[in-house]
Amino acid sequence: MGIFRNNLRAELKELIPEQQERLKKLKTDYGKAQLGNTTVDMVIGGMRGMIGLLWETSLLDPEEGIRFRGLSIPECQKVLPAASPGGEPLPEGLLWLLLTGKVPSKTQVDSLSDELHSRSFVPDHVYKAIDSLPVSAHPMTQFTTGVMALQVQSEFQKAYENGISKAKFWEPTYEDSLNLIAQVPVVASYIYRRVYKKGDVIPADKSLDYGANFSHILGFDDPKMKELMRLYVTIHSDHEGGNVSAHTAHLVASALSDPYLSFGAALNGLAGPLHGLANQEVLLWIKSVVEECGENITTEQLKDYVWKTLKSGKVVPGYGHGVLRKTDPRYTCQREFALKHLPDDPLFQLVSKLYEVVPPILTELGKVKNPWPNVDAHSGVLLNHFGLTEARYFTVLFGVSRSLGICSQLIWDRALGLPLERPKSVTMEWLENYCRKASV
Ligand SMILES: CC(C)(COP(=O)(O)OP(=O)(O)OC[C@H]1O[C@@H](n2cnc3c(N)ncnc32)[C@H](O)[C@@H]1OP(=O)(O)O)[C@@H](O)C(=O)NCCC(=O)NCCS
């Protein structure tokens, strides 16, 4: 690998002792401080609201949405370097921010783009592993297969086998993480071209940044699509630590499984319809609305369709959230992108209409805690507009983006020496006995 003008690894090396001290002090000063009560509802209800994880790269506020190292999405759009002035943030800049907590210069970001290109080689056996699956296999299955095949190059695994000391764990984790982040767009685009474009693979353009090159190797060279891909990768990268994919990676990595193993596990969680697969479900659902009612659907027809979905025992995809209680700012910035670049797109107009129609209906149901749209309610129609119409593929794009947030945190997990995760589980009988005794 060549020498790059960025000093990302050196910056991290400098930051790590500070943060290790900070954690040590936190433990000494406040190790026994209470952070709230655990209720039976929390134990049964998927640990909602239970504080149980350390996750440095981002924090989610139920009302305000995500902040990456303290910066909201509009703030990131303002301060992170863009390909051209006023454009969407470059994902490499966000990666730098997630890793260091600092906003990088354009020169640092450009150098990181070059470095990622230099790390992006994917060995032949990875393509062979993917090719051994039927073309009809879900793209997410092909993607995890590709990531697992990449694992054979893990620097962390090699270093561990050679007896690396715990104090240095973060270093091969860093190498694996940057390699993985660089390689996943190549694997992902291979799958797209294999499944939808007769295997006609497009070579990388090393003069392009991460988002633009990803769009290019998928087969989309419209400058607006490249901007969309930069925005897409940036906003899907991280959503604090408790969501299924992030938590899975953190859990698996806590066993000192390397970043490939941990990220592969995360992807399997992302492939679930209540999590990352929702972006696929949204576009399919919107297309089913158009198929049944046409593009010029009236508000009344749309209301009826939403009720029909709910009455058949299904969820309205793209609405609701485990933590958020307002419109997702990731939805809002995609809406702004659409208003700027594709205001007349009929499916965008349908998405806008849904924004008016769905929340009052979900509120009327009485049980939905958040009737507002999430990130997945919008992304599909944007991709569809630029020709990426294959909804079954969308979660792979989400997965590529997630590599940035998950890998950044995994480096910190090892730098901070975070231990094996091992929460306590109990049986229903245990809960019944405990609560009976407690209420006497
Ligand atoms: C995201 C999601 C899984 C969060 O689940 P949650 O934290 O359990 O949400 P809530 O506490 O609000 O759920 C309470 C009830 O409302 C229902 N509900 C929540 N969102 C709903 C939606 N969009 N449509 C219909 N019902 C919904 C739940 O299914 C649950 O019903 P139940 O008690 O009969 O099981 C849920 O909102 C959902 O399924 N949304 C649609 C899928 C989606 O967009 N996922 C992407 C998330 S980023």
CSV table of N, CA, C and O in Angstrom, one decimal, residues 173-282:
chain,number,residue,atom,x,y,z
A,173,THR,N,-7.4,-4.4,13.9
A,173,THR,CA,-8.8,-4.1,13.7
A,173,THR,C,-9.0,-2.9,12.8
A,173,THR,O,-9.9,-2.9,11.9
A,174,TYR,N,-8.1,-2.0,12.9
A,174,TYR,CA,-8.1,-0.8,12.1
A,174,TYR,C,-7.8,-1.2,10.6
A,174,TYR,O,-8.5,-0.8,9.7
A,175,GLU,N,-6.8,-2.1,10.4
A,175,GLU,CA,-6.5,-2.5,9.1
A,175,GLU,C,-7.6,-3.3,8.4
A,175,GLU,O,-8.0,-3.0,7.3
A,176,ASP,N,-8.2,-4.2,9.2
A,176,ASP,CA,-9.4,-5.0,8.7
A,176,ASP,C,-10.5,-4.0,8.3
A,176,ASP,O,-11.2,-4.2,7.3
A,177,SER,N,-10.7,-3.1,9.2
A,177,SER,CA,-11.9,-2.2,9.1
A,177,SER,C,-11.8,-1.4,7.8
A,177,SER,O,-12.7,-1.3,7.0
A,178,LEU,N,-10.6,-0.7,7.6
A,178,LEU,CA,-10.4,0.1,6.4
A,178,LEU,C,-10.5,-0.8,5.2
A,178,LEU,O,-11.0,-0.4,4.1
A,179,ASN,N,-9.9,-2.0,5.2
A,179,ASN,CA,-9.9,-2.8,4.1
A,179,ASN,C,-11.4,-3.2,3.7
A,179,ASN,O,-11.8,-3.2,2.6
A,180,LEU,N,-12.1,-3.6,4.8
A,180,LEU,CA,-13.5,-4.0,4.6
A,180,LEU,C,-14.3,-2.8,4.0
A,180,LEU,O,-15.1,-3.0,3.0
A,181,ILE,N,-14.2,-1.7,4.6
A,181,ILE,CA,-14.9,-0.5,4.1
A,181,ILE,C,-14.6,-0.3,2.6
A,181,ILE,O,-15.5,0.1,1.8
A,182,ALA,N,-13.3,-0.4,2.2
A,182,ALA,CA,-12.9,-0.2,0.9
A,182,ALA,C,-13.4,-1.3,-0.1
A,182,ALA,O,-13.8,-1.1,-1.2
A,183,GLN,N,-13.5,-2.6,0.5
A,183,GLN,CA,-13.9,-3.7,-0.4
A,183,GLN,C,-15.4,-3.9,-0.6
A,183,GLN,O,-15.8,-4.4,-1.6
A,184,VAL,N,-16.2,-3.5,0.4
A,184,VAL,CA,-17.7,-3.8,0.3
A,184,VAL,C,-18.4,-3.2,-0.9
A,184,VAL,O,-19.2,-3.9,-1.5
A,185,PRO,N,-18.0,-2.0,-1.4
A,185,PRO,CA,-18.7,-1.5,-2.6
A,185,PRO,C,-18.4,-2.4,-3.8
A,185,PRO,O,-19.2,-2.6,-4.7
A,186,VAL,N,-17.1,-2.9,-3.8
A,186,VAL,CA,-16.7,-3.7,-5.0
A,186,VAL,C,-17.5,-5.0,-5.0
A,186,VAL,O,-18.1,-5.5,-6.0
A,187,VAL,N,-17.7,-5.6,-3.8
A,187,VAL,CA,-18.4,-6.9,-3.7
A,187,VAL,C,-19.9,-6.6,-4.0
A,187,VAL,O,-20.6,-7.3,-4.7
A,188,ALA,N,-20.4,-5.5,-3.4
A,188,ALA,CA,-21.8,-5.2,-3.6
A,188,ALA,C,-22.2,-4.9,-5.1
A,188,ALA,O,-23.2,-5.4,-5.6
A,189,SER,N,-21.3,-4.2,-5.8
A,189,SER,CA,-21.6,-3.9,-7.2
A,189,SER,C,-21.4,-5.1,-8.0
A,189,SER,O,-22.2,-5.3,-9.0
A,190,TYR,N,-20.5,-6.0,-7.6
A,190,TYR,CA,-20.4,-7.3,-8.4
A,190,TYR,C,-21.7,-8.0,-8.3
A,190,TYR,O,-22.2,-8.6,-9.3
A,191,ILE,N,-22.3,-8.0,-7.1
A,191,ILE,CA,-23.6,-8.7,-7.0
A,191,ILE,C,-24.7,-8.1,-7.8
A,191,ILE,O,-25.5,-8.8,-8.5
A,192,TYR,N,-24.7,-6.8,-7.8
A,192,TYR,CA,-25.7,-6.0,-8.6
A,192,TYR,C,-25.6,-6.4,-10.1
A,192,TYR,O,-26.6,-6.7,-10.8
A,193,ARG,N,-24.4,-6.3,-10.6
A,193,ARG,CA,-24.1,-6.6,-12.0
A,193,ARG,C,-24.4,-8.0,-12.3
A,193,ARG,O,-24.9,-8.4,-13.4
A,194,ARG,N,-24.1,-8.9,-11.4
A,194,ARG,CA,-24.3,-10.4,-11.6
A,194,ARG,C,-25.8,-10.7,-11.7
A,194,ARG,O,-26.2,-11.4,-12.6
A,195,VAL,N,-26.6,-10.1,-10.8
A,195,VAL,CA,-28.0,-10.4,-10.7
A,195,VAL,C,-28.8,-9.7,-11.8
A,195,VAL,O,-29.7,-10.3,-12.4
A,196,TYR,N,-28.5,-8.4,-12.0
A,196,TYR,CA,-29.4,-7.6,-12.9
A,196,TYR,C,-28.8,-7.2,-14.2
A,196,TYR,O,-29.5,-6.8,-15.1
A,197,LYS,N,-27.4,-7.4,-14.4
A,197,LYS,CA,-26.8,-6.9,-15.6
A,197,LYS,C,-26.0,-7.9,-16.3
A,197,LYS,O,-24.9,-7.6,-16.8
A,198,LYS,N,-26.4,-9.2,-16.2
A,198,LYS,CA,-25.8,-10.3,-16.9
A,198,LYS,C,-24.3,-10.4,-16.6
A,198,LYS,O,-23.5,-10.8,-17.5
A,199,GLY,N,-23.9,-10.0,-15.4
A,199,GLY,CA,-22.5,-10.2,-15.0
A,199,GLY,C,-21.5,-9.3,-15.7
A,199,GLY,O,-20.3,-9.4,-15.6
A,200,ASP,N,-22.0,-8.2,-16.3
A,200,ASP,CA,-21.2,-7.3,-17.0
A,200,ASP,C,-20.6,-6.3,-16.0
A,200,ASP,O,-21.2,-5.3,-15.6
A,201,VAL,N,-19.4,-6.6,-15.4
A,201,VAL,CA,-18.8,-5.8,-14.3
A,201,VAL,C,-18.1,-4.6,-14.8
A,201,VAL,O,-17.4,-4.6,-15.9
A,202,ILE,N,-18.2,-3.5,-14.1
A,202,ILE,CA,-17.6,-2.2,-14.5
A,202,ILE,C,-16.4,-1.9,-13.6
A,202,ILE,O,-16.6,-2.0,-12.3
A,203,PRO,N,-15.2,-1.7,-14.1
A,203,PRO,CA,-14.1,-1.5,-13.3
A,203,PRO,C,-14.2,-0.1,-12.6
A,203,PRO,O,-14.9,0.8,-13.0
A,204,ALA,N,-13.5,0.0,-11.4
A,204,ALA,CA,-13.5,1.2,-10.6
A,204,ALA,C,-12.9,2.3,-11.4
A,204,ALA,O,-12.0,2.1,-12.2
A,205,ASP,N,-13.3,3.6,-11.1
A,205,ASP,CA,-12.6,4.8,-11.6
A,205,ASP,C,-11.9,5.4,-10.3
A,205,ASP,O,-12.6,6.0,-9.5
A,206,LYS,N,-10.6,5.2,-10.3
A,206,LYS,CA,-9.9,5.6,-9.1
A,206,LYS,C,-9.8,7.1,-8.9
A,206,LYS,O,-9.3,7.6,-7.9
A,207,SER,N,-10.2,7.9,-9.9
A,207,SER,CA,-10.2,9.3,-9.8
A,207,SER,C,-11.5,9.8,-9.0
A,207,SER,O,-11.6,10.9,-8.6
A,208,LEU,N,-12.4,8.9,-8.8
A,208,LEU,CA,-13.7,9.3,-8.1
A,208,LEU,C,-13.6,9.0,-6.6
A,208,LEU,O,-12.9,8.1,-6.2
A,209,ASP,N,-14.4,9.7,-5.9
A,209,ASP,CA,-14.5,9.5,-4.4
A,209,ASP,C,-15.4,8.3,-4.2
A,209,ASP,O,-15.9,7.7,-5.1
A,210,TYR,N,-15.5,7.9,-2.9
A,210,TYR,CA,-16.1,6.6,-2.5
A,210,TYR,C,-17.5,6.5,-3.0
A,210,TYR,O,-17.9,5.5,-3.7
A,211,GLY,N,-18.3,7.5,-2.8
A,211,GLY,CA,-19.8,7.4,-3.1
A,211,GLY,C,-19.9,7.5,-4.7
A,211,GLY,O,-20.7,6.7,-5.2
A,212,ALA,N,-19.2,8.4,-5.3
A,212,ALA,CA,-19.3,8.5,-6.8
A,212,ALA,C,-18.8,7.2,-7.5
A,212,ALA,O,-19.4,6.7,-8.4
A,213,ASN,N,-17.7,6.7,-7.0
A,213,ASN,CA,-17.2,5.4,-7.6
A,213,ASN,C,-18.2,4.3,-7.4
A,213,ASN,O,-18.4,3.5,-8.3
A,214,PHE,N,-18.8,4.2,-6.2
A,214,PHE,CA,-19.8,3.2,-5.9
A,214,PHE,C,-20.9,3.3,-7.0
A,214,PHE,O,-21.3,2.3,-7.6
A,215,SER,N,-21.4,4.5,-7.2
A,215,SER,CA,-22.5,4.7,-8.2
A,215,SER,C,-22.0,4.3,-9.6
A,215,SER,O,-22.7,3.6,-10.3
A,216,HIS,N,-20.7,4.6,-9.9
A,216,HIS,CA,-20.2,4.3,-11.2
A,216,HIS,C,-20.1,2.8,-11.4
A,216,HIS,O,-20.5,2.2,-12.4
A,217,ILE,N,-19.5,2.0,-10.4
A,217,ILE,CA,-19.4,0.6,-10.6
A,217,ILE,C,-20.7,-0.2,-10.6
A,217,ILE,O,-20.8,-1.3,-11.0
A,218,LEU,N,-21.7,0.5,-10.0
A,218,LEU,CA,-23.0,-0.1,-10.1
A,218,LEU,C,-23.6,0.1,-11.5
A,218,LEU,O,-24.5,-0.7,-11.9
A,219,GLY,N,-23.1,1.1,-12.2
A,219,GLY,CA,-23.6,1.4,-13.5
A,219,GLY,C,-24.3,2.7,-13.7
A,219,GLY,O,-25.0,2.9,-14.7
A,220,PHE,N,-24.2,3.6,-12.7
A,220,PHE,CA,-24.9,4.9,-12.8
A,220,PHE,C,-24.0,6.1,-12.7
A,220,PHE,O,-23.3,6.3,-11.7
A,221,ASP,N,-23.9,6.8,-13.9
A,221,ASP,CA,-23.0,7.9,-14.0
A,221,ASP,C,-23.6,9.3,-14.0
A,221,ASP,O,-22.9,10.3,-14.2
A,222,ASP,N,-24.9,9.3,-13.8
A,222,ASP,CA,-25.5,10.7,-13.7
A,222,ASP,C,-24.9,11.4,-12.5
A,222,ASP,O,-24.9,10.8,-11.4
A,223,PRO,N,-24.4,12.6,-12.7
A,223,PRO,CA,-23.8,13.3,-11.5
A,223,PRO,C,-24.8,13.4,-10.3
A,223,PRO,O,-24.4,13.4,-9.2
A,224,LYS,N,-26.1,13.5,-10.6
A,224,LYS,CA,-27.1,13.6,-9.5
A,224,LYS,C,-27.2,12.3,-8.7
A,224,LYS,O,-27.3,12.3,-7.5
A,225,MET,N,-27.0,11.2,-9.4
A,225,MET,CA,-27.0,9.9,-8.8
A,225,MET,C,-25.8,9.8,-7.9
A,225,MET,O,-25.8,9.2,-6.8
A,226,LYS,N,-24.7,10.3,-8.4
A,226,LYS,CA,-23.4,10.3,-7.6
A,226,LYS,C,-23.6,11.1,-6.3
A,226,LYS,O,-23.2,10.7,-5.2
A,227,GLU,N,-24.3,12.2,-6.4
A,227,GLU,CA,-24.6,13.0,-5.2
A,227,GLU,C,-25.5,12.3,-4.3
A,227,GLU,O,-25.3,12.2,-3.1
A,228,LEU,N,-26.5,11.6,-4.9
A,228,LEU,CA,-27.4,10.8,-4.0
A,228,LEU,C,-26.6,9.8,-3.3
A,228,LEU,O,-26.9,9.5,-2.1
A,229,MET,N,-25.7,9.1,-4.0
A,229,MET,CA,-25.0,8.0,-3.3
A,229,MET,C,-24.1,8.5,-2.2
A,229,MET,O,-24.0,7.9,-1.1
A,230,ARG,N,-23.5,9.7,-2.3
A,230,ARG,CA,-22.8,10.3,-1.2
A,230,ARG,C,-23.7,10.6,0.0
A,230,ARG,O,-23.3,10.2,1.1
A,231,LEU,N,-24.8,11.1,-0.3
A,231,LEU,CA,-25.8,11.4,0.8
A,231,LEU,C,-26.3,10.1,1.4
A,231,LEU,O,-26.3,10.0,2.6
A,232,TYR,N,-26.6,9.2,0.6
A,232,TYR,CA,-27.1,7.9,1.0
A,232,TYR,C,-26.2,7.2,2.0
A,232,TYR,O,-26.5,6.8,3.1
A,233,VAL,N,-24.9,7.1,1.5
A,233,VAL,CA,-23.9,6.4,2.3
A,233,VAL,C,-23.7,7.1,3.7
A,233,VAL,O,-23.6,6.5,4.7
A,234,THR,N,-23.7,8.4,3.6
A,234,THR,CA,-23.4,9.2,4.8
A,234,THR,C,-24.6,9.0,5.8
A,234,THR,O,-24.3,8.7,7.0
A,235,ILE,N,-25.8,9.1,5.4
A,235,ILE,CA,-26.9,9.1,6.4
A,235,ILE,C,-27.2,7.7,6.9
A,235,ILE,O,-27.8,7.6,7.9
A,236,HIS,N,-26.9,6.7,6.1
A,236,HIS,CA,-27.2,5.3,6.6
A,236,HIS,C,-26.1,4.7,7.4
A,236,HIS,O,-26.1,3.6,7.8
A,237,SER,N,-25.0,5.4,7.6
A,237,SER,CA,-23.8,4.8,8.2
A,237,SER,C,-23.9,4.3,9.6
A,237,SER,O,-23.3,3.3,10.0
A,238,ASP,N,-24.6,5.1,10.4
A,238,ASP,CA,-24.6,4.8,11.8
A,238,ASP,C,-25.9,5.3,12.5
A,238,ASP,O,-26.4,6.4,12.1
A,239,HIS,N,-26.4,4.6,13.5
A,239,HIS,CA,-27.6,5.0,14.2
A,239,HIS,C,-27.6,4.6,15.6
A,239,HIS,O,-28.4,3.9,16.1
A,240,GLU,N,-26.6,5.0,16.3
A,240,GLU,CA,-26.1,4.5,17.6
A,240,GLU,C,-26.0,3.0,17.7
A,240,GLU,O,-26.1,2.3,16.7
A,241,GLY,N,-25.8,2.5,18.9
A,241,GLY,CA,-25.4,1.1,19.0
A,241,GLY,C,-26.5,0.0,19.3
A,241,GLY,O,-26.2,-1.2,19.1
A,242,GLY,N,-27.7,0.4,19.6
A,242,GLY,CA,-28.7,-0.6,20.0
A,242,GLY,C,-29.5,-1.2,18.8
A,242,GLY,O,-30.2,-2.2,19.0
A,243,ASN,N,-29.4,-0.6,17.6
A,243,ASN,CA,-30.2,-1.2,16.5
A,243,ASN,C,-29.6,-2.6,16.2
A,243,ASN,O,-28.5,-2.9,16.6
A,244,VAL,N,-30.4,-3.4,15.5
A,244,VAL,CA,-30.1,-4.8,15.4
A,244,VAL,C,-28.7,-5.0,14.7
A,244,VAL,O,-27.9,-5.8,15.3
A,245,SER,N,-28.4,-4.3,13.7
A,245,SER,CA,-27.1,-4.6,13.0
A,245,SER,C,-25.9,-4.1,13.8
A,245,SER,O,-24.9,-4.8,14.0
A,246,ALA,N,-26.0,-2.9,14.4
A,246,ALA,CA,-24.9,-2.3,15.1
A,246,ALA,C,-24.7,-3.2,16.4
A,246,ALA,O,-23.5,-3.5,16.7
A,247,HIS,N,-25.8,-3.5,17.1
A,247,HIS,CA,-25.6,-4.3,18.3
A,247,HIS,C,-25.0,-5.6,18.0
A,247,HIS,O,-24.2,-6.2,18.7
A,248,THR,N,-25.5,-6.2,16.9
A,248,THR,CA,-25.0,-7.6,16.5
A,248,THR,C,-23.5,-7.5,16.3
A,248,THR,O,-22.7,-8.4,16.9
A,249,ALA,N,-23.0,-6.5,15.6
A,249,ALA,CA,-21.6,-6.4,15.3
A,249,ALA,C,-20.8,-6.3,16.6
A,249,ALA,O,-19.8,-6.9,16.9
A,250,HIS,N,-21.3,-5.4,17.5
A,250,HIS,CA,-20.7,-5.1,18.8
A,250,HIS,C,-20.6,-6.4,19.6
A,250,HIS,O,-19.6,-6.7,20.3
A,251,LEU,N,-21.7,-7.1,19.6
A,251,LEU,CA,-21.8,-8.3,20.4
A,251,LEU,C,-20.8,-9.4,19.9
A,251,LEU,O,-20.0,-9.9,20.7
A,252,VAL,N,-20.9,-9.6,18.6
A,252,VAL,CA,-20.0,-10.6,18.0
A,252,VAL,C,-18.5,-10.2,18.2
A,252,VAL,O,-17.7,-11.1,18.6
A,253,ALA,N,-18.2,-9.0,18.0
A,253,ALA,CA,-16.8,-8.5,18.1
A,253,ALA,C,-16.4,-8.6,19.6
A,253,ALA,O,-15.2,-8.7,19.8
A,254,SER,N,-17.3,-8.6,20.5
A,254,SER,CA,-16.9,-8.6,21.9
A,254,SER,C,-16.3,-10.0,22.3
A,254,SER,O,-15.6,-10.1,23.2
A,255,ALA,N,-16.5,-11.0,21.4
A,255,ALA,CA,-15.9,-12.3,21.6
A,255,ALA,C,-14.5,-12.3,20.9
A,255,ALA,O,-13.9,-13.4,20.7
A,256,LEU,N,-14.0,-11.1,20.5
A,256,LEU,CA,-12.8,-10.9,19.7
A,256,LEU,C,-12.8,-11.6,18.3
A,256,LEU,O,-11.8,-12.0,17.7
A,257,SER,N,-14.1,-11.7,17.8
A,257,SER,CA,-14.2,-12.1,16.4
A,257,SER,C,-13.8,-10.9,15.6
A,257,SER,O,-14.0,-9.7,16.0
A,258,ASP,N,-13.2,-11.1,14.5
A,258,ASP,CA,-12.6,-10.0,13.7
A,258,ASP,C,-13.7,-9.2,13.0
A,258,ASP,O,-14.9,-9.6,13.0
A,259,PRO,N,-13.4,-8.0,12.5
A,259,PRO,CA,-14.4,-7.2,11.8
A,259,PRO,C,-15.2,-7.8,10.7
A,259,PRO,O,-16.4,-7.5,10.5
A,260,TYR,N,-14.6,-8.7,10.0
A,260,TYR,CA,-15.3,-9.4,8.9
A,260,TYR,C,-16.4,-10.3,9.5
A,260,TYR,O,-17.5,-10.3,9.0
A,261,LEU,N,-16.0,-11.1,10.5
A,261,LEU,CA,-17.0,-12.0,11.2
A,261,LEU,C,-18.1,-11.1,11.8
A,261,LEU,O,-19.3,-11.5,11.7
A,262,SER,N,-17.7,-10.1,12.4
A,262,SER,CA,-18.7,-9.2,13.1
A,262,SER,C,-19.6,-8.5,12.2
A,262,SER,O,-20.9,-8.5,12.4
A,263,PHE,N,-19.1,-8.0,11.1
A,263,PHE,CA,-19.9,-7.2,10.1
A,263,PHE,C,-20.8,-8.2,9.4
A,263,PHE,O,-21.9,-7.9,9.1
A,264,GLY,N,-20.3,-9.4,9.1
A,264,GLY,CA,-21.1,-10.4,8.4
A,264,GLY,C,-22.3,-10.7,9.2
A,264,GLY,O,-23.4,-10.8,8.7
A,265,ALA,N,-22.1,-10.9,10.5
A,265,ALA,CA,-23.3,-11.1,11.4
A,265,ALA,C,-24.2,-10.0,11.4
A,265,ALA,O,-25.5,-10.2,11.4
A,266,ALA,N,-23.7,-8.7,11.4
A,266,ALA,CA,-24.5,-7.6,11.4
A,266,ALA,C,-25.4,-7.5,10.2
A,266,ALA,O,-26.6,-7.2,10.2
A,267,LEU,N,-24.8,-7.9,9.0
A,267,LEU,CA,-25.6,-7.9,7.8
A,267,LEU,C,-26.8,-8.9,7.8
A,267,LEU,O,-27.8,-8.6,7.2
A,268,ASN,N,-26.6,-10.0,8.5
A,268,ASN,CA,-27.7,-10.9,8.6
A,268,ASN,C,-28.9,-10.3,9.4
A,268,ASN,O,-30.1,-10.6,9.1
A,269,GLY,N,-28.6,-9.5,10.4
A,269,GLY,CA,-29.6,-8.7,11.1
A,269,GLY,C,-30.3,-7.7,10.2
A,269,GLY,O,-31.5,-7.5,10.2
A,270,LEU,N,-29.4,-7.0,9.5
A,270,LEU,CA,-29.9,-5.9,8.6
A,270,LEU,C,-30.8,-6.5,7.5
A,270,LEU,O,-31.7,-5.8,7.0
A,271,ALA,N,-30.7,-7.8,7.2
A,271,ALA,CA,-31.5,-8.4,6.2
A,271,ALA,C,-33.0,-8.7,6.6
A,271,ALA,O,-33.8,-9.2,5.9
A,272,GLY,N,-33.3,-8.4,7.9
A,272,GLY,CA,-34.6,-8.6,8.4
A,272,GLY,C,-35.6,-7.5,8.0
A,272,GLY,O,-35.2,-6.3,8.0
A,273,PRO,N,-36.8,-7.8,7.7
A,273,PRO,CA,-37.8,-6.8,7.3
A,273,PRO,C,-38.1,-5.7,8.3
A,273,PRO,O,-38.6,-4.6,7.9
A,274,LEU,N,-37.9,-6.0,9.6
A,274,LEU,CA,-38.2,-4.9,10.5
A,274,LEU,C,-37.0,-4.0,10.6
A,274,LEU,O,-37.1,-2.9,11.3
A,275,HIS,N,-35.9,-4.3,10.0
A,275,HIS,CA,-34.7,-3.5,10.1
A,275,HIS,C,-34.4,-3.0,8.6
A,275,HIS,O,-35.2,-2.4,8.0
A,276,GLY,N,-33.2,-3.4,8.1
A,276,GLY,CA,-32.8,-2.9,6.8
A,276,GLY,C,-33.6,-3.3,5.6
A,276,GLY,O,-33.6,-2.5,4.7
A,277,LEU,N,-34.3,-4.4,5.7
A,277,LEU,CA,-35.1,-4.8,4.5
A,277,LEU,C,-36.3,-3.9,4.3
A,277,LEU,O,-36.9,-4.0,3.2
A,278,ALA,N,-36.6,-3.1,5.3
A,278,ALA,CA,-37.8,-2.2,5.1
A,278,ALA,C,-37.6,-1.3,3.9
A,278,ALA,O,-38.6,-1.0,3.3
A,279,ASN,N,-36.4,-0.9,3.4
A,279,ASN,CA,-36.3,-0.1,2.3
A,279,ASN,C,-36.8,-0.8,1.0
A,279,ASN,O,-37.4,-0.2,0.1
A,280,GLN,N,-36.5,-2.1,1.0
A,280,GLN,CA,-37.0,-2.9,-0.1
A,280,GLN,C,-38.6,-3.0,-0.1
A,280,GLN,O,-39.2,-2.7,-1.1
A,281,GLU,N,-39.1,-3.2,1.1
A,281,GLU,CA,-40.5,-3.4,1.3
A,281,GLU,C,-41.3,-2.1,0.9
A,281,GLU,O,-42.3,-2.2,0.4
A,282,VAL,N,-40.7,-0.9,1.2
A,282,VAL,CA,-41.3,0.3,1.0
A,282,VAL,C,-41.5,0.5,-0.5
A,282,VAL,O,-42.7,0.8,-1.0
